[in-house]
Structure formats: structure tokens, C-alpha cells
Amino acid sequence: MSDSNEETQRDERLAAAWRAAGRTLTRGPREATVGESLARLAAAPYDMDAPADVYGDGIVEELERRVAELLGTQDAAFFPSGTMAQQVALRCWAGRTGNPVVALHPMSHPEMWEGDALSTVSGLRVVHPTTEPRQPTPEEVGAVREPFGTLMLELPLREAGFLLPTWEELVALVEAGREREAVIHFDGARLWESTVRLGRPLPEIAGLADSVYVSFYKSLGGLSGAALAGPREFVEETRVWRHRYGGQIFRQFPQALSALAGLDRELPRLPSYVAQARMVAGALREAFATSGVPWSRVHPEEPHTHQFQVWLPHEPDRLTDAGLRQAEETGTVLFRRWSAGGPPGLAVTELDVTEPGLSWTESDVHEAVSAFVARI
């Protein structure tokens, strides 16, 4: 049997085990069937007798109004993807500032996951205030050796462990960017849950930036889609570029409906997810310390959001298979996929704590770690 066939079979086993599990910290998008997804849409708190959208009116406009209200901005525009939203925002700011250089972290989404679109599609260029796996400092922003038109801050910085600055650090970062005469753009794909660590409401956080991007599926459980929020004149310009980038979709009511449902159902719960993630992280540290595993790391030790990393000194396939056997044999999903990270021999995974994980106790975490380690 070829390696590709074996990988496909393992993917199918993983999806089936996750779907059948009775205990899990979260439910992923691959676990819901088409029928279940449609049922969730039908149960959304929205007038189902209202007309569907055509090219962004109706329910899409209502979603845009809701986002602008939540973030305290003048306007917001719906985009079919966050990648498109980011590209358009940064391109528009480059046109307005006359400077095509964007200062951002090399672990940020445009650098890691957008296929070099900033340069290939938008003709922009990047500089990196730091290459360290953390948020940049104001001093590093001030020390960038060439002018830049836009400072983009990813809140939280996912690849580095869903890391956020403190509120004071964020204010100082923004001030450092403005001292360089740059506009400020927040990659706020997961901004919704950042209010806990930052200790400020969404409008106050968004108010620091000139524009903000938010996602509807990463934390809110939507089908897909994103929004750009900011001054009305700027948002109107992004709608022009959205059309040029192919984002003027004929019908988008399923995405808009699921986003509105996420704002109603998931947004109020996010602080409880963050609190539970901190309990789970602490219990994991204790459990691994007594499990016989030679080394482990929970990063950050106190999660900044409801997502964080776990590192172990084993090959990623070995750990993924251990988690698969645990799910199939016990009905409990603790860890999902592992990947290589850092020095050879280390693997990393991301943990996401949402509504299914709220019932877990410290004892549950210890028990699940013991069962996992026994299968490594």
C-alpha cells in the first residue's frame, strides 16, 4: 500500500474517531455532517422569511452593520476569505500612504499561509521588526531601518502560540508605529477572544488601529468569511477592490447567517473558554510532570486565549497515532494532529478549548494524559 493511501486511511480514521468521541475539548469543522451543518443554519436566530441576499445586500448588510457596531467602527465590509480581506486592506493602505512596505512578523498569516500574495498579487514588500517567536517590541518597531507605510499586528500571533501583548504593550506598539508615520492594521482573525488578556472591550481595542480584520469561522464557528472594519471612506474603497479581487459573490447568505449565529452564540461564551483553557493548561503541566515523559512544554504557561500549544519530545506521527488509538479505544479526544516544530525530535500540537471542553475537570485532564502517554 502506498504512503498516500495509508495517509488517506489514517485521515479517515481520525475524522471518524473525532466524530464518535464522547469526550473532547472542542468539535472541529470536519466532524459535522452536511445535514448537521444545515440544521444549525436553520436554527439560527434570524427571520427565515426575510429575502436572501443578492450581491451583498440584505442579511450580508445586516452582518456588516453588526460587526461595525461591535467593533465601534464607522463601517465594515464582508469578505469571502480572510486572505482576500488582508490583501485588500494592505493594498489600500499602500495606495493611501504612497509606501508599499508593510512591517509585520514573519510568523504572521500573510507570510505563512497566503502564498506570497502580498508581493505576487499586490506588489507590496515586507520588513520584519523581529524574527523572534513573540510579539515585536516598540523599540524593534522604531528600529526598522527603512520607512514603512503600514504596521500590521496579528492579535494573537497564532504560530508563536496564540500570543498577545498586554494592553500597555499594545498601546506602546501602536504609538511606535505612529511615530514612524505608519498606519496601523490589526490582523484580528481571533480578536474576539483577545478581550480577556487585554482587559478592554472590543471597541477600545479596535479603536487603536486604522483598520481591523476579523474572522467568522476561527472562533465563532461560522462556515467561512471575514470582515474589514474601519473608517467609512476606507471601507468603501475596500469594497471596490473586493470586486476586483473576485469577492463580489452572488449569494452569501449561508456564510452571513452562520456568522450572525456565531456572534449570538459563541461570542458571549469566549471568556469562559479562555478561563477553562487556563485550567486545562495547568492540569496538563502537572499531569506531564508525573507521567514519565522526559520533557514537555505547555506554551504559553497561562494561555492568552482559549488556544495554546503543547510540545513533546517524540515524532509527530507517533503522537498523532497515539491520540488516534486513545480516541478509538476510550472515546476521549485529548490531542489531535501533531506536527514537527523546532529542533529535530520535537513535535507540537494546538489545543482549542470550546463549549465541549467546559465540562472537563483537572481530574479528567490527568486521566486523559495518562491514557495518552500509555499509548505513545
JSON list of N, CA, C and O in Angstrom, two decimals, residues 104-108 112 128-137 140 154 156-165 297 299-300 304 309 311 341-343 348:
[
{"chain": "A", "resi": 104, "resn": "LEU", "atom": "N", "xyz": [5.61, 43.66, 9.44]},
{"chain": "A", "resi": 104, "resn": "LEU", "atom": "CA", "xyz": [4.83, 42.61, 10.10]},
{"chain": "A", "resi": 104, "resn": "LEU", "atom": "C", "xyz": [5.77, 41.52, 10.58]},
{"chain": "A", "resi": 104, "resn": "LEU", "atom": "O", "xyz": [6.95, 41.50, 10.27]},
{"chain": "A", "resi": 105, "resn": "HIS", "atom": "N", "xyz": [5.22, 40.58, 11.34]},
{"chain": "A", "resi": 105, "resn": "HIS", "atom": "CA", "xyz": [6.02, 39.48, 11.87]},
{"chain": "A", "resi": 105, "resn": "HIS", "atom": "C", "xyz": [6.15, 38.39, 10.82]},
{"chain": "A", "resi": 105, "resn": "HIS", "atom": "O", "xyz": [5.19, 38.11, 10.09]},
{"chain": "A", "resi": 106, "resn": "PRO", "atom": "N", "xyz": [7.32, 37.75, 10.70]},
{"chain": "A", "resi": 106, "resn": "PRO", "atom": "CA", "xyz": [7.47, 36.69, 9.70]},
{"chain": "A", "resi": 106, "resn": "PRO", "atom": "C", "xyz": [6.62, 35.46, 9.99]},
{"chain": "A", "resi": 106, "resn": "PRO", "atom": "O", "xyz": [6.44, 34.61, 9.10]},
{"chain": "A", "resi": 107, "resn": "MET", "atom": "N", "xyz": [6.07, 35.34, 11.20]},
{"chain": "A", "resi": 107, "resn": "MET", "atom": "CA", "xyz": [5.17, 34.23, 11.52]},
{"chain": "A", "resi": 107, "resn": "MET", "atom": "C", "xyz": [3.70, 34.62, 11.34]},
{"chain": "A", "resi": 107, "resn": "MET", "atom": "O", "xyz": [2.82, 33.85, 11.68]},
{"chain": "A", "resi": 108, "resn": "SER", "atom": "N", "xyz": [3.45, 35.79, 10.80]},
{"chain": "A", "resi": 108, "resn": "SER", "atom": "CA", "xyz": [2.07, 36.25, 10.61]},
{"chain": "A", "resi": 108, "resn": "SER", "atom": "C", "xyz": [1.44, 35.54, 9.41]},
{"chain": "A", "resi": 108, "resn": "SER", "atom": "O", "xyz": [2.12, 34.95, 8.56]},
{"chain": "A", "resi": 112, "resn": "MET", "atom": "N", "xyz": [2.99, 33.29, 6.20]},
{"chain": "A", "resi": 112, "resn": "MET", "atom": "CA", "xyz": [2.99, 31.83, 6.36]},
{"chain": "A", "resi": 112, "resn": "MET", "atom": "C", "xyz": [2.01, 31.11, 5.45]},
{"chain": "A", "resi": 112, "resn": "MET", "atom": "O", "xyz": [2.27, 30.00, 5.00]},
{"chain": "A", "resi": 128, "resn": "HIS", "atom": "N", "xyz": [10.56, 43.01, 8.68]},
{"chain": "A", "resi": 128, "resn": "HIS", "atom": "CA", "xyz": [10.26, 42.31, 9.92]},
{"chain": "A", "resi": 128, "resn": "HIS", "atom": "C", "xyz": [10.89, 43.02, 11.10]},
{"chain": "A", "resi": 128, "resn": "HIS", "atom": "O", "xyz": [12.12, 43.08, 11.20]},
{"chain": "A", "resi": 129, "resn": "PRO", "atom": "N", "xyz": [10.09, 43.58, 12.00]},
{"chain": "A", "resi": 129, "resn": "PRO", "atom": "CA", "xyz": [10.67, 44.21, 13.19]},
{"chain": "A", "resi": 129, "resn": "PRO", "atom": "C", "xyz": [11.45, 43.22, 14.05]},
{"chain": "A", "resi": 129, "resn": "PRO", "atom": "O", "xyz": [12.41, 43.59, 14.72]},
{"chain": "A", "resi": 130, "resn": "THR", "atom": "N", "xyz": [11.04, 41.94, 14.06]},
{"chain": "A", "resi": 130, "resn": "THR", "atom": "CA", "xyz": [11.74, 40.89, 14.80]},
{"chain": "A", "resi": 130, "resn": "THR", "atom": "C", "xyz": [11.48, 39.56, 14.11]},
{"chain": "A", "resi": 130, "resn": "THR", "atom": "O", "xyz": [10.49, 39.40, 13.40]},
{"chain": "A", "resi": 131, "resn": "THR", "atom": "N", "xyz": [12.38, 38.62, 14.34]},
{"chain": "A", "resi": 131, "resn": "THR", "atom": "CA", "xyz": [12.17, 37.24, 13.88]},
{"chain": "A", "resi": 131, "resn": "THR", "atom": "C", "xyz": [11.95, 36.31, 15.07]},
{"chain": "A", "resi": 131, "resn": "THR", "atom": "O", "xyz": [11.78, 35.10, 14.88]},
{"chain": "A", "resi": 132, "resn": "GLU", "atom": "N", "xyz": [11.97, 36.84, 16.27]},
{"chain": "A", "resi": 132, "resn": "GLU", "atom": "CA", "xyz": [11.74, 36.02, 17.46]},
{"chain": "A", "resi": 132, "resn": "GLU", "atom": "C", "xyz": [10.27, 35.56, 17.51]},
{"chain": "A", "resi": 132, "resn": "GLU", "atom": "O", "xyz": [9.37, 36.30, 17.07]},
{"chain": "A", "resi": 133, "resn": "PRO", "atom": "N", "xyz": [10.01, 34.36, 18.05]},
{"chain": "A", "resi": 133, "resn": "PRO", "atom": "CA", "xyz": [8.63, 33.86, 18.12]},
{"chain": "A", "resi": 133, "resn": "PRO", "atom": "C", "xyz": [7.83, 34.51, 19.24]},
{"chain": "A", "resi": 133, "resn": "PRO", "atom": "O", "xyz": [7.44, 33.87, 20.22]},
{"chain": "A", "resi": 134, "resn": "ARG", "atom": "N", "xyz": [7.58, 35.79, 19.09]},
{"chain": "A", "resi": 134, "resn": "ARG", "atom": "CA", "xyz": [6.84, 36.58, 20.08]},
{"chain": "A", "resi": 134, "resn": "ARG", "atom": "C", "xyz": [6.38, 37.86, 19.38]},
{"chain": "A", "resi": 134, "resn": "ARG", "atom": "O", "xyz": [6.75, 38.13, 18.25]},
{"chain": "A", "resi": 135, "resn": "GLN", "atom": "N", "xyz": [5.55, 38.62, 20.07]},
{"chain": "A", "resi": 135, "resn": "GLN", "atom": "CA", "xyz": [5.16, 39.91, 19.54]},
{"chain": "A", "resi": 135, "resn": "GLN", "atom": "C", "xyz": [6.38, 40.84, 19.50]},
{"chain": "A", "resi": 135, "resn": "GLN", "atom": "O", "xyz": [7.27, 40.74, 20.36]},
{"chain": "A", "resi": 136, "resn": "PRO", "atom": "N", "xyz": [6.45, 41.75, 18.53]},
{"chain": "A", "resi": 136, "resn": "PRO", "atom": "CA", "xyz": [7.57, 42.70, 18.50]},
{"chain": "A", "resi": 136, "resn": "PRO", "atom": "C", "xyz": [7.46, 43.69, 19.66]},
{"chain": "A", "resi": 136, "resn": "PRO", "atom": "O", "xyz": [6.42, 43.83, 20.29]},
{"chain": "A", "resi": 137, "resn": "THR", "atom": "N", "xyz": [8.57, 44.36, 19.92]},
{"chain": "A", "resi": 137, "resn": "THR", "atom": "CA", "xyz": [8.57, 45.40, 20.94]},
{"chain": "A", "resi": 137, "resn": "THR", "atom": "C", "xyz": [8.51, 46.77, 20.26]},
{"chain": "A", "resi": 137, "resn": "THR", "atom": "O", "xyz": [8.85, 46.91, 19.09]},
{"chain": "A", "resi": 140, "resn": "GLU", "atom": "N", "xyz": [11.80, 47.66, 18.71]},
{"chain": "A", "resi": 140, "resn": "GLU", "atom": "CA", "xyz": [12.09, 46.99, 17.44]},
{"chain": "A", "resi": 140, "resn": "GLU", "atom": "C", "xyz": [11.34, 47.65, 16.29]},
{"chain": "A", "resi": 140, "resn": "GLU", "atom": "O", "xyz": [11.87, 47.77, 15.18]},
{"chain": "A", "resi": 154, "resn": "GLU", "atom": "N", "xyz": [-0.63, 41.02, 14.30]},
{"chain": "A", "resi": 154, "resn": "GLU", "atom": "CA", "xyz": [-1.54, 39.88, 14.38]},
{"chain": "A", "resi": 154, "resn": "GLU", "atom": "C", "xyz": [-1.88, 39.63, 15.84]},
{"chain": "A", "resi": 154, "resn": "GLU", "atom": "O", "xyz": [-1.01, 39.34, 16.66]},
{"chain": "A", "resi": 156, "resn": "PRO", "atom": "N", "xyz": [-4.30, 37.37, 18.27]},
{"chain": "A", "resi": 156, "resn": "PRO", "atom": "CA", "xyz": [-2.98, 36.98, 18.76]},
{"chain": "A", "resi": 156, "resn": "PRO", "atom": "C", "xyz": [-2.11, 36.43, 17.64]},
{"chain": "A", "resi": 156, "resn": "PRO", "atom": "O", "xyz": [-2.61, 36.11, 16.56]},
{"chain": "A", "resi": 157, "resn": "LEU", "atom": "N", "xyz": [-0.80, 36.29, 17.92]},
{"chain": "A", "resi": 157, "resn": "LEU", "atom": "CA", "xyz": [0.14, 35.73, 16.95]},
{"chain": "A", "resi": 157, "resn": "LEU", "atom": "C", "xyz": [0.05, 34.21, 17.04]},
{"chain": "A", "resi": 157, "resn": "LEU", "atom": "O", "xyz": [0.66, 33.58, 17.91]},
{"chain": "A", "resi": 158, "resn": "ARG", "atom": "N", "xyz": [-0.70, 33.62, 16.12]},
{"chain": "A", "resi": 158, "resn": "ARG", "atom": "CA", "xyz": [-1.08, 32.21, 16.22]},
{"chain": "A", "resi": 158, "resn": "ARG", "atom": "C", "xyz": [0.13, 31.27, 16.21]},
{"chain": "A", "resi": 158, "resn": "ARG", "atom": "O", "xyz": [0.25, 30.38, 17.06]},
{"chain": "A", "resi": 159, "resn": "GLU", "atom": "N", "xyz": [1.01, 31.42, 15.22]},
{"chain": "A", "resi": 159, "resn": "GLU", "atom": "CA", "xyz": [2.10, 30.46, 15.04]},
{"chain": "A", "resi": 159, "resn": "GLU", "atom": "C", "xyz": [3.07, 30.45, 16.21]},
{"chain": "A", "resi": 159, "resn": "GLU", "atom": "O", "xyz": [3.77, 29.46, 16.43]},
{"chain": "A", "resi": 160, "resn": "ALA", "atom": "N", "xyz": [3.15, 31.52, 16.96]},
{"chain": "A", "resi": 160, "resn": "ALA", "atom": "CA", "xyz": [4.05, 31.59, 18.11]},
{"chain": "A", "resi": 160, "resn": "ALA", "atom": "C", "xyz": [3.40, 31.09, 19.39]},
{"chain": "A", "resi": 160, "resn": "ALA", "atom": "O", "xyz": [4.02, 31.14, 20.46]},
{"chain": "A", "resi": 161, "resn": "GLY", "atom": "N", "xyz": [2.15, 30.63, 19.31]},
{"chain": "A", "resi": 161, "resn": "GLY", "atom": "CA", "xyz": [1.46, 30.12, 20.49]},
{"chain": "A", "resi": 161, "resn": "GLY", "atom": "C", "xyz": [0.26, 30.93, 20.90]},
{"chain": "A", "resi": 161, "resn": "GLY", "atom": "O", "xyz": [-0.12, 30.95, 22.06]},
{"chain": "A", "resi": 162, "resn": "PHE", "atom": "N", "xyz": [-0.36, 31.63, 19.91]},
{"chain": "A", "resi": 162, "resn": "PHE", "atom": "CA", "xyz": [-1.54, 32.46, 20.19]},
{"chain": "A", "resi": 162, "resn": "PHE", "atom": "C", "xyz": [-1.17, 33.53, 21.24]},
{"chain": "A", "resi": 162, "resn": "PHE", "atom": "O", "xyz": [-1.85, 33.71, 22.24]},
{"chain": "A", "resi": 163, "resn": "LEU", "atom": "N", "xyz": [-0.08, 34.23, 20.96]},
{"chain": "A", "resi": 163, "resn": "LEU", "atom": "CA", "xyz": [0.47, 35.19, 21.91]},
{"chain": "A", "resi": 163, "resn": "LEU", "atom": "C", "xyz": [-0.09, 36.59, 21.69]},
{"chain": "A", "resi": 163, "resn": "LEU", "atom": "O", "xyz": [-0.15, 37.08, 20.57]},
{"chain": "A", "resi": 164, "resn": "LEU", "atom": "N", "xyz": [-0.44, 37.23, 22.80]},
{"chain": "A", "resi": 164, "resn": "LEU", "atom": "CA", "xyz": [-0.91, 38.60, 22.80]},
{"chain": "A", "resi": 164, "resn": "LEU", "atom": "C", "xyz": [0.03, 39.47, 23.63]},
{"chain": "A", "resi": 164, "resn": "LEU", "atom": "O", "xyz": [0.61, 38.99, 24.61]},
{"chain": "A", "resi": 165, "resn": "PRO", "atom": "N", "xyz": [0.16, 40.74, 23.28]},
{"chain": "A", "resi": 165, "resn": "PRO", "atom": "CA", "xyz": [0.80, 41.67, 24.20]},
{"chain": "A", "resi": 165, "resn": "PRO", "atom": "C", "xyz": [-0.15, 41.99, 25.34]},
{"chain": "A", "resi": 165, "resn": "PRO", "atom": "O", "xyz": [-1.33, 41.63, 25.30]},
{"chain": "A", "resi": 297, "resn": "ARG", "atom": "N", "xyz": [6.24, 20.74, 27.29]},
{"chain": "A", "resi": 297, "resn": "ARG", "atom": "CA", "xyz": [6.06, 22.19, 27.45]},
{"chain": "A", "resi": 297, "resn": "ARG", "atom": "C", "xyz": [4.65, 22.57, 27.03]},
{"chain": "A", "resi": 297, "resn": "ARG", "atom": "O", "xyz": [4.17, 22.14, 25.97]},
{"chain": "A", "resi": 299, "resn": "HIS", "atom": "N", "xyz": [2.67, 25.94, 26.13]},
{"chain": "A", "resi": 299, "resn": "HIS", "atom": "CA", "xyz": [3.09, 27.30, 25.75]},
{"chain": "A", "resi": 299, "resn": "HIS", "atom": "C", "xyz": [1.91, 28.10, 25.21]},
{"chain": "A", "resi": 299, "resn": "HIS", "atom": "O", "xyz": [1.23, 27.65, 24.29]},
{"chain": "A", "resi": 300, "resn": "PRO", "atom": "N", "xyz": [1.66, 29.30, 25.77]},
{"chain": "A", "resi": 300, "resn": "PRO", "atom": "CA", "xyz": [2.29, 29.83, 26.98]},
{"chain": "A", "resi": 300, "resn": "PRO", "atom": "C", "xyz": [1.77, 29.11, 28.22]},
{"chain": "A", "resi": 300, "resn": "PRO", "atom": "O", "xyz": [0.73, 28.44, 28.16]},
{"chain": "A", "resi": 304, "resn": "HIS", "atom": "N", "xyz": [-3.07, 32.86, 26.57]},
{"chain": "A", "resi": 304, "resn": "HIS", "atom": "CA", "xyz": [-3.58, 34.23, 26.37]},
{"chain": "A", "resi": 304, "resn": "HIS", "atom": "C", "xyz": [-5.00, 34.22, 25.82]},
{"chain": "A", "resi": 304, "resn": "HIS", "atom": "O", "xyz": [-5.73, 35.20, 25.96]},
{"chain": "A", "resi": 309, "resn": "GLN", "atom": "N", "xyz": [-0.34, 25.93, 22.71]},
{"chain": "A", "resi": 309, "resn": "GLN", "atom": "CA", "xyz": [0.46, 24.85, 22.16]},
{"chain": "A", "resi": 309, "resn": "GLN", "atom": "C", "xyz": [0.91, 23.88, 23.25]},
{"chain": "A", "resi": 309, "resn": "GLN", "atom": "O", "xyz": [1.08, 24.26, 24.40]},
{"chain": "A", "resi": 311, "resn": "TRP", "atom": "N", "xyz": [4.09, 20.87, 23.49]},
{"chain": "A", "resi": 311, "resn": "TRP", "atom": "CA", "xyz": [5.29, 20.32, 22.86]},
{"chain": "A", "resi": 311, "resn": "TRP", "atom": "C", "xyz": [5.71, 19.06, 23.59]},
{"chain": "A", "resi": 311, "resn": "TRP", "atom": "O", "xyz": [5.71, 19.01, 24.82]},
{"chain": "A", "resi": 341, "resn": "GLY", "atom": "N", "xyz": [8.23, 20.63, 14.83]},
{"chain": "A", "resi": 341, "resn": "GLY", "atom": "CA", "xyz": [8.45, 22.03, 15.18]},
{"chain": "A", "resi": 341, "resn": "GLY", "atom": "C", "xyz": [9.72, 22.18, 15.97]},
{"chain": "A", "resi": 341, "resn": "GLY", "atom": "O", "xyz": [10.03, 21.35, 16.82]},
{"chain": "A", "resi": 342, "resn": "GLY", "atom": "N", "xyz": [10.48, 23.20, 15.67]},
{"chain": "A", "resi": 342, "resn": "GLY", "atom": "CA", "xyz": [11.71, 23.43, 16.40]},
{"chain": "A", "resi": 342, "resn": "GLY", "atom": "C", "xyz": [12.78, 22.40, 16.06]},
{"chain": "A", "resi": 342, "resn": "GLY", "atom": "O", "xyz": [12.82, 21.89, 14.95]},
{"chain": "A", "resi": 343, "resn": "PRO", "atom": "N", "xyz": [13.62, 22.04, 17.03]},
{"chain": "A", "resi": 343, "resn": "PRO", "atom": "CA", "xyz": [14.70, 21.09, 16.79]},
{"chain": "A", "resi": 343, "resn": "PRO", "atom": "C", "xyz": [14.16, 19.70, 16.41]},
{"chain": "A", "resi": 343, "resn": "PRO", "atom": "O", "xyz": [13.02, 19.36, 16.76]},
{"chain": "A", "resi": 348, "resn": "VAL", "atom": "N", "xyz": [4.78, 19.46, 17.99]},
{"chain": "A", "resi": 348, "resn": "VAL", "atom": "CA", "xyz": [3.90, 20.45, 18.59]},
{"chain": "A", "resi": 348, "resn": "VAL", "atom": "C", "xyz": [2.48, 20.22, 18.12]},
{"chain": "A", "resi": 348, "resn": "VAL", "atom": "O", "xyz": [2.24, 19.74, 17.00]}
]
